[in-house]
PDB file of C-alpha atoms in Angstrom:
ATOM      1  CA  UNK A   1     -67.694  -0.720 123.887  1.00 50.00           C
ATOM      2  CA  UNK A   2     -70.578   1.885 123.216  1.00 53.00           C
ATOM      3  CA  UNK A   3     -71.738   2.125 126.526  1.00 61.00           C
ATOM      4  CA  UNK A   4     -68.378   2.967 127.617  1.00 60.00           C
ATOM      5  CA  UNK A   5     -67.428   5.610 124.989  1.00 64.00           C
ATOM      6  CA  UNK A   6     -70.834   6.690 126.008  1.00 68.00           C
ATOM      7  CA  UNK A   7     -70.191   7.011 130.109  1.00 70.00           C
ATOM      8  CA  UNK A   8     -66.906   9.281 128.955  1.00 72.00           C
ATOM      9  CA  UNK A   9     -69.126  11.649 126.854  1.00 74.00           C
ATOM     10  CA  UNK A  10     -71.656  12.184 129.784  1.00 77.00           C
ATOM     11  CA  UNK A  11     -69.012  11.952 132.491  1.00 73.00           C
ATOM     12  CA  UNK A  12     -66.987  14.729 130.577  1.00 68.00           C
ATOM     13  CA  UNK A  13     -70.574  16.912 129.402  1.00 70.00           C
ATOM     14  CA  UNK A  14     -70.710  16.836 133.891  1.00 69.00           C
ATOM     15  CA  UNK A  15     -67.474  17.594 134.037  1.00 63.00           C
ATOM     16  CA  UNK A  16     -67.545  20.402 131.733  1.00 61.00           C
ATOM     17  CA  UNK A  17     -71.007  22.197 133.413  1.00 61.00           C
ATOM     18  CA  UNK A  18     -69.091  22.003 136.936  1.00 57.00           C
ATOM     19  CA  UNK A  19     -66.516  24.176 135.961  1.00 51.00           C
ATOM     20  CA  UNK A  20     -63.746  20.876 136.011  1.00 48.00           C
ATOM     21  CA  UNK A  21     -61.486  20.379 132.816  1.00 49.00           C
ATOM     22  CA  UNK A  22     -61.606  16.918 130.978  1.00 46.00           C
ATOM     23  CA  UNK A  23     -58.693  14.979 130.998  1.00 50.00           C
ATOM     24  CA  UNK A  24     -56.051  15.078 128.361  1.00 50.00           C
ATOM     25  CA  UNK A  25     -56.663  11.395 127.868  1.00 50.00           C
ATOM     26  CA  UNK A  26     -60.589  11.469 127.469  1.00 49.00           C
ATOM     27  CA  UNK A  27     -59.849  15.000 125.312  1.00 52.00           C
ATOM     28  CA  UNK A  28     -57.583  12.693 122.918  1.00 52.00           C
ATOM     29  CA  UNK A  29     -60.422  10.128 122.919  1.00 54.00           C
ATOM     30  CA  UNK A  30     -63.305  12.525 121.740  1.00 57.00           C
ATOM     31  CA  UNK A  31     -61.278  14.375 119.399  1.00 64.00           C
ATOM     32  CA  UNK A  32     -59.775  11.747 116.956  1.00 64.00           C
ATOM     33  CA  UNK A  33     -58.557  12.617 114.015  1.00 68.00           C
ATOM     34  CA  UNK A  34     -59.594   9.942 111.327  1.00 74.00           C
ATOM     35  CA  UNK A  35     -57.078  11.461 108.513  1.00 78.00           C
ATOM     36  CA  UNK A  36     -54.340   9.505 108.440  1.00 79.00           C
ATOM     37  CA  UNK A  37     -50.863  11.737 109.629  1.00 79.00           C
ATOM     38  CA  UNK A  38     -48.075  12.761 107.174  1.00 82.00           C
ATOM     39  CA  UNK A  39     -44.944  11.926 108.329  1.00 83.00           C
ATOM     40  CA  UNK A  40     -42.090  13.781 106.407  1.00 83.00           C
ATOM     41  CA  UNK A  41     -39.422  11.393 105.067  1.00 82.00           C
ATOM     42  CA  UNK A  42     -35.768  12.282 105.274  1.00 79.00           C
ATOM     43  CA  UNK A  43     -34.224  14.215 102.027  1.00 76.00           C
ATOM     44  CA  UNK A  44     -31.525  12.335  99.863  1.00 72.00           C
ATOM     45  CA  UNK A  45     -30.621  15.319  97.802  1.00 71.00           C
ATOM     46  CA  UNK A  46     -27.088  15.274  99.712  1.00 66.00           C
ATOM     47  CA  UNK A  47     -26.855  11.603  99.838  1.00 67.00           C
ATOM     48  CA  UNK A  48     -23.482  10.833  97.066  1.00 66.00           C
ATOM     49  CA  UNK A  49     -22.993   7.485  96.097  1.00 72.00           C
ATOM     50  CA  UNK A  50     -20.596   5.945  94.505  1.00 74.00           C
ATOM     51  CA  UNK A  51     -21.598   5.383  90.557  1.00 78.00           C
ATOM     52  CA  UNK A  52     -21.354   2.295  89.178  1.00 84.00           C
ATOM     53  CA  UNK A  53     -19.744   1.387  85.911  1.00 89.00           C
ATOM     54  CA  UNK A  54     -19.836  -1.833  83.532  1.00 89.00           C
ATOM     55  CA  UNK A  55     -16.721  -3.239  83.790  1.00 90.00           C
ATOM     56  CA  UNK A  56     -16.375  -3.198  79.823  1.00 91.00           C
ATOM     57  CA  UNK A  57     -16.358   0.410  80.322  1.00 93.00           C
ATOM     58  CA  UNK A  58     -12.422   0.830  80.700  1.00 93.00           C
ATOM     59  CA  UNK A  59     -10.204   3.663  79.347  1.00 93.00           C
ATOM     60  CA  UNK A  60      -9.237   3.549  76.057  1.00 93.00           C
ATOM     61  CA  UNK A  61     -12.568   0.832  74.930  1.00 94.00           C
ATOM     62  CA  UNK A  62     -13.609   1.521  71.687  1.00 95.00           C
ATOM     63  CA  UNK A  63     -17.263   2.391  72.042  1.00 95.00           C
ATOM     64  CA  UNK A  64     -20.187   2.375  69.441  1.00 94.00           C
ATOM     65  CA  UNK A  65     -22.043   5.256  70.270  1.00 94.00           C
ATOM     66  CA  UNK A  66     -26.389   4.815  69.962  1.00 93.00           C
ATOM     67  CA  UNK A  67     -27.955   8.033  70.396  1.00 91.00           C
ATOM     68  CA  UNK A  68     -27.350  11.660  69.677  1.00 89.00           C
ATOM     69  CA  UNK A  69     -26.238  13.194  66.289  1.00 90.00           C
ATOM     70  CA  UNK A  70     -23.358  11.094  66.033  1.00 92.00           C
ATOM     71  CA  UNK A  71     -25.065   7.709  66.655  1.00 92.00           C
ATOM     72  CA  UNK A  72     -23.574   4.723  64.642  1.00 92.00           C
ATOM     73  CA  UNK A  73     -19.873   6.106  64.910  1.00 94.00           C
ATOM     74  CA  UNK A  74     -17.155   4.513  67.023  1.00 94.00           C
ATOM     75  CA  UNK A  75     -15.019   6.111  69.279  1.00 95.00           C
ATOM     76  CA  UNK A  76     -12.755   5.816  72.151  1.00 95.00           C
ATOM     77  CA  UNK A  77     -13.263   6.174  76.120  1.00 95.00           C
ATOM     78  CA  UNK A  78     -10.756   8.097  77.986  1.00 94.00           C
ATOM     79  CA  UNK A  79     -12.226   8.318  81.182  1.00 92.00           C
ATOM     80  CA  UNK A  80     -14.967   7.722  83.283  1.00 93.00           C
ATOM     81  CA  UNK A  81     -16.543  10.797  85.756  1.00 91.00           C
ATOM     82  CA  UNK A  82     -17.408   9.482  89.271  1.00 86.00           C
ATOM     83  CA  UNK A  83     -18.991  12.793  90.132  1.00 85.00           C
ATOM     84  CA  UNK A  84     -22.079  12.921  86.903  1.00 86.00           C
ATOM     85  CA  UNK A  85     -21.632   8.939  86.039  1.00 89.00           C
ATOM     86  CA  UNK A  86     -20.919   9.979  82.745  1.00 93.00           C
ATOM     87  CA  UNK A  87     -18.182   9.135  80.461  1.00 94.00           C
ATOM     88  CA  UNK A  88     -15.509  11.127  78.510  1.00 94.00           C
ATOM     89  CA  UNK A  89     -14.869   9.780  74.879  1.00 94.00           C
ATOM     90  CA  UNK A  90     -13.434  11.515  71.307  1.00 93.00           C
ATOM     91  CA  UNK A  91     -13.113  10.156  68.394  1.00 86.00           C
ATOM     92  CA  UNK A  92     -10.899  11.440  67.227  1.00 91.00           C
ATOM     93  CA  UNK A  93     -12.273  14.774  65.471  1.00 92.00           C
ATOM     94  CA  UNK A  94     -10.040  14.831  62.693  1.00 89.00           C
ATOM     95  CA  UNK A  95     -10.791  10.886  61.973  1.00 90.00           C
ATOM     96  CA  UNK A  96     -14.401  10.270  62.364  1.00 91.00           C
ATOM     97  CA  UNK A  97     -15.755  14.271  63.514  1.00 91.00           C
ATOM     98  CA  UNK A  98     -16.642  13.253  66.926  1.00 92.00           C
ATOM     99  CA  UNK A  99     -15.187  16.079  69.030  1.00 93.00           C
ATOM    100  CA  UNK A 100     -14.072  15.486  72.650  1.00 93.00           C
ATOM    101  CA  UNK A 101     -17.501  15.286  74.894  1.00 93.00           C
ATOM    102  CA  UNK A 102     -19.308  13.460  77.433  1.00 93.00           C
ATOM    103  CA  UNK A 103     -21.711  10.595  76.953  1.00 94.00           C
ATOM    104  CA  UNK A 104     -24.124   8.756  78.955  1.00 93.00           C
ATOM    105  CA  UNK A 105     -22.957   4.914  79.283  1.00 94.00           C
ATOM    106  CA  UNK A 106     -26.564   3.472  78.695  1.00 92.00           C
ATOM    107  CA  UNK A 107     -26.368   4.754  75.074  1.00 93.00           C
ATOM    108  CA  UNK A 108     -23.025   3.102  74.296  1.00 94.00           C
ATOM    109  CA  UNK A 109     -21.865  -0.348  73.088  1.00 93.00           C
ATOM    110  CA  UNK A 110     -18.716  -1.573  74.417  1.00 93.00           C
ATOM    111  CA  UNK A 111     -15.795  -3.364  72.003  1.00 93.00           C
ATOM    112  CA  UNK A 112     -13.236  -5.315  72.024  1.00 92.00           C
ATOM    113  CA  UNK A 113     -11.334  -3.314  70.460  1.00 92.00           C
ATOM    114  CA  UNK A 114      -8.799  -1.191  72.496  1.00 93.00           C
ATOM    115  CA  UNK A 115      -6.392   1.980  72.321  1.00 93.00           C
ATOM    116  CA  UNK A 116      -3.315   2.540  74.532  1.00 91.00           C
ATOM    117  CA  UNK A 117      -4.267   5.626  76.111  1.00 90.00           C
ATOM    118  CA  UNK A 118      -2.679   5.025  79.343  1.00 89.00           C
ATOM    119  CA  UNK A 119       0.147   7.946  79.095  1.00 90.00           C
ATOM    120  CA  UNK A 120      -2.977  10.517  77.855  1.00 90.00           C
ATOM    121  CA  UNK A 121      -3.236  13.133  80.835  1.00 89.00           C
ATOM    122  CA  UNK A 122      -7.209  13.456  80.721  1.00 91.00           C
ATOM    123  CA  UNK A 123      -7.363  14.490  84.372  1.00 89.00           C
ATOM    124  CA  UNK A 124      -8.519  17.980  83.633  1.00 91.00           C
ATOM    125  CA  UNK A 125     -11.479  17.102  81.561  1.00 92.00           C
ATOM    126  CA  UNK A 126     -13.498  17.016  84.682  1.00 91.00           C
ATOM    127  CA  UNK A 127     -17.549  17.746  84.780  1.00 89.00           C
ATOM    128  CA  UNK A 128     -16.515  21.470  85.175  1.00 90.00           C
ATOM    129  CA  UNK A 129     -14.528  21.368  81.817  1.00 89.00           C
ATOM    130  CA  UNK A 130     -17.872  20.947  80.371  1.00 87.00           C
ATOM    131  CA  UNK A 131     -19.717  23.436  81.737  1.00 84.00           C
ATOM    132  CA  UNK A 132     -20.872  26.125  78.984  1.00 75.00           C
ATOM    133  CA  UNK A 133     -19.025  29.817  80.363  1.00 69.00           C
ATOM    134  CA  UNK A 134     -21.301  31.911  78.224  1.00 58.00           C
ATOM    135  CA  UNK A 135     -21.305  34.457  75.294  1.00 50.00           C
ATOM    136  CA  UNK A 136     -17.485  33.449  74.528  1.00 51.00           C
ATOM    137  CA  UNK A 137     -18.961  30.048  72.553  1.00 46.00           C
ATOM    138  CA  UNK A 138     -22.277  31.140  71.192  1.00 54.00           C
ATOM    139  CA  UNK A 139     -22.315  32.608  67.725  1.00 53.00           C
ATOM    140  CA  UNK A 140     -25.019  34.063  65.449  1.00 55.00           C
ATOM    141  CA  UNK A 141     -25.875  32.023  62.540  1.00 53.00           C
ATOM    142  CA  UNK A 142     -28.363  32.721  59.444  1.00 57.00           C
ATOM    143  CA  UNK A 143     -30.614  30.602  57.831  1.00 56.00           C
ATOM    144  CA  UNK A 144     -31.473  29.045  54.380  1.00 56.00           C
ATOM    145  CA  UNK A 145     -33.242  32.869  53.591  1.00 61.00           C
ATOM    146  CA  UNK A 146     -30.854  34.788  55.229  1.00 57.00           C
ATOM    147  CA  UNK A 147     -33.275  36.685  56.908  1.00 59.00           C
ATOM    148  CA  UNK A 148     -33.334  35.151  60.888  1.00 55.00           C
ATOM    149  CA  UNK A 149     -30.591  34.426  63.124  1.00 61.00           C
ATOM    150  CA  UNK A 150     -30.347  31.740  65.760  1.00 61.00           C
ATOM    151  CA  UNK A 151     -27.233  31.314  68.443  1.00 65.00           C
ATOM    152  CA  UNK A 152     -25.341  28.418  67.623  1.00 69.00           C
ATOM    153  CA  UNK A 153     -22.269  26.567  69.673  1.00 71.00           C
ATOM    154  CA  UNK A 154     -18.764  28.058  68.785  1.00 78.00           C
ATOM    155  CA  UNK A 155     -15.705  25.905  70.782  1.00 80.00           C
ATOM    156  CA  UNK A 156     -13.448  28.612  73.131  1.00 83.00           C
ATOM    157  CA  UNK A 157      -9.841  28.971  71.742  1.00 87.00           C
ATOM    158  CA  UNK A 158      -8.403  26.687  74.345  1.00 88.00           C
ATOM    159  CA  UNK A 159     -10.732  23.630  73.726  1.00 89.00           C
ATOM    160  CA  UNK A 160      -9.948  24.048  70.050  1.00 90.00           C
ATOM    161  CA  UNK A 161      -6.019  23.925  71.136  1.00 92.00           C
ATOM    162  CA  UNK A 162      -7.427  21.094  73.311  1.00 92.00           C
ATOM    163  CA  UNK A 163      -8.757  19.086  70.533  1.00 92.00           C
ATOM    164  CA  UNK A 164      -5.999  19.668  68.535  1.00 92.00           C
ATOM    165  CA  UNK A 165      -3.413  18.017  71.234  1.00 92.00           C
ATOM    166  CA  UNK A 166      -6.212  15.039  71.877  1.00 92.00           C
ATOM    167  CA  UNK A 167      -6.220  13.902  68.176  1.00 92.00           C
ATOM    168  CA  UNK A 168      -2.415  13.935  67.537  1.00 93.00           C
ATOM    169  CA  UNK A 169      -1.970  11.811  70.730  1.00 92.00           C
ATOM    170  CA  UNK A 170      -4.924   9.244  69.648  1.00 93.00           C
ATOM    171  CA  UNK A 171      -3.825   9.538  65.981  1.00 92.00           C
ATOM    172  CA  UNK A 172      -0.030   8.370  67.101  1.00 91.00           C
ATOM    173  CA  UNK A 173      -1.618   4.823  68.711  1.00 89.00           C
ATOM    174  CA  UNK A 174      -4.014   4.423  65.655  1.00 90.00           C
ATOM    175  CA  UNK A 175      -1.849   4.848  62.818  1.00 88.00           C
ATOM    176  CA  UNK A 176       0.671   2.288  63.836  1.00 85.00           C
ATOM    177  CA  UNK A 177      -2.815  -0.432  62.847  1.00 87.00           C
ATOM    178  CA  UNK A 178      -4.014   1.014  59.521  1.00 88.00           C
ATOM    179  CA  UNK A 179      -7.062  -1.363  59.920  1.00 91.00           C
ATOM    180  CA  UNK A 180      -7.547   0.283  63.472  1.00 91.00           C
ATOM    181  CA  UNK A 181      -7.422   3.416  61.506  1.00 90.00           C
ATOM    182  CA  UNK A 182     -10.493   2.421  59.010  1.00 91.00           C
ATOM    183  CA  UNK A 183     -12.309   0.649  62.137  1.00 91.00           C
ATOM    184  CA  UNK A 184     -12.384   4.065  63.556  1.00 92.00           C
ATOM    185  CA  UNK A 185     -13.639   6.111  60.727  1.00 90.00           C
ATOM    186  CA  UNK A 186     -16.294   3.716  59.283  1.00 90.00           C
ATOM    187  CA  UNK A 187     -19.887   3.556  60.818  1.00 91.00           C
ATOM    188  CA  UNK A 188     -21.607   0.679  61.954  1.00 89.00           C
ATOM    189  CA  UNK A 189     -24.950  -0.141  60.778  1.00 85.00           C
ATOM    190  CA  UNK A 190     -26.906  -3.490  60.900  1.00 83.00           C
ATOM    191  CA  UNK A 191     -28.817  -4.766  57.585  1.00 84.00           C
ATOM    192  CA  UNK A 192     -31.513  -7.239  56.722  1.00 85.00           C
ATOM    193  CA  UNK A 193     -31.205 -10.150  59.160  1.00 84.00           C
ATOM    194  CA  UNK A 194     -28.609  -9.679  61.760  1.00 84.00           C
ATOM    195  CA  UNK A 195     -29.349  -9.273  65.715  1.00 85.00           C
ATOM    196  CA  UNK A 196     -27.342  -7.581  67.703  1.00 80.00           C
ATOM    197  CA  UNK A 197     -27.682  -9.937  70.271  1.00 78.00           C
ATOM    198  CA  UNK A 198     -26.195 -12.508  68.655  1.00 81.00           C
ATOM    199  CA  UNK A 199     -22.867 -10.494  67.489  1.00 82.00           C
ATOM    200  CA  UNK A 200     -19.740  -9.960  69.578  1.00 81.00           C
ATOM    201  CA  UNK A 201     -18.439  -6.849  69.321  1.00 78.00           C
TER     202      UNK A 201
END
């Protein structure tokens, strides 16, 4: 195997004094790259799938929600957004002070517990509904000195009115149960000895 690799290198060096050009072949052979090649792999930025929801996760569960600043307090799911994979719950504001919002479903705990909520329309609270417009919902708020001022979320008129139409249509399934009514308002907690594994919620 030498002695051949060899004969190429002096048959080419004789090549190369007599004016003739080396092969393309014998040029590949001598000049061997010993890095090994990137090869670019195709981009699935643009690649949508379908998301994938528990199928506990239907509209109108009561969920206990496990993160954020209003972890511990139940509320109820009114739809679920294909597009972001997130999900669409309230609580309702005037019951428990969880406004309408989205939520991720890993940080939520599905009940058995259920609300009629079929004849809500909840088709416009889309991903876009979301979206923060700008200067219209920020507001300048003081602290405990008085002295510095930090922006601070202020709801548009029209989520307010939102809200508003959200609670009394939640409100008019709940307060037919009174004990749905307290179930909604009260927070869960676990004490000294219980697993959450073991519970059925």
């Amino acid at each position: 195997m030498v002695s051949a690799s060899r004969d190429r290198r002096e048959r080419a060096k004789k090549e190369a004094s007599s004016g003739l050009k080396v092969s393309s072949v014998e040029n590949e052979d001598l000049l061997y790259s010993t890095r090994p090649v990137r090869v670019p792999r195709p981009s699935r930025k643009h690649v949508h799938k379908p998301r994938k929801f528990r199928a506990s996760l239907s509209p109108g569960t009561v969920v206990i929600l496990l993160a954020g600043r209003h972890r511990g307090k139940r509320v109820v799911l009114l739809h679920k957004l294909e597009k972001s994979g997130m999900i669409v719950v309230c609580g309702p504001f005037s019951l428990n002070g969880v406004p309408l919002r989205r939520v991720n479903p890993s940080y939520v705990v599905a009940t058995s517990t259920k609300v009629d909520v079929s004849t809500l329309d909840v088709s416009k609270y889309d991903d876009s509904y979301f979206e923060r417009k700008g200067g219209e919902i920020t507001m300048e708020v003081e602290d405990a000195d008085g002295e510095a001022k930090k922006a601070a979320y202020k709801p548009s008129e029209s989520r307010i009115s939102d809200q508003k139409e959200l609670d009394a249509a939640i409100l008019a399934k709940v307060e037919s149960n009174p004990v749905l009514k307290s179930y909604l308002g009260a927070r869960f907690s676990l004490s000294k000895g219980q697993a959450p594994h073991m519970m059925k919620f």
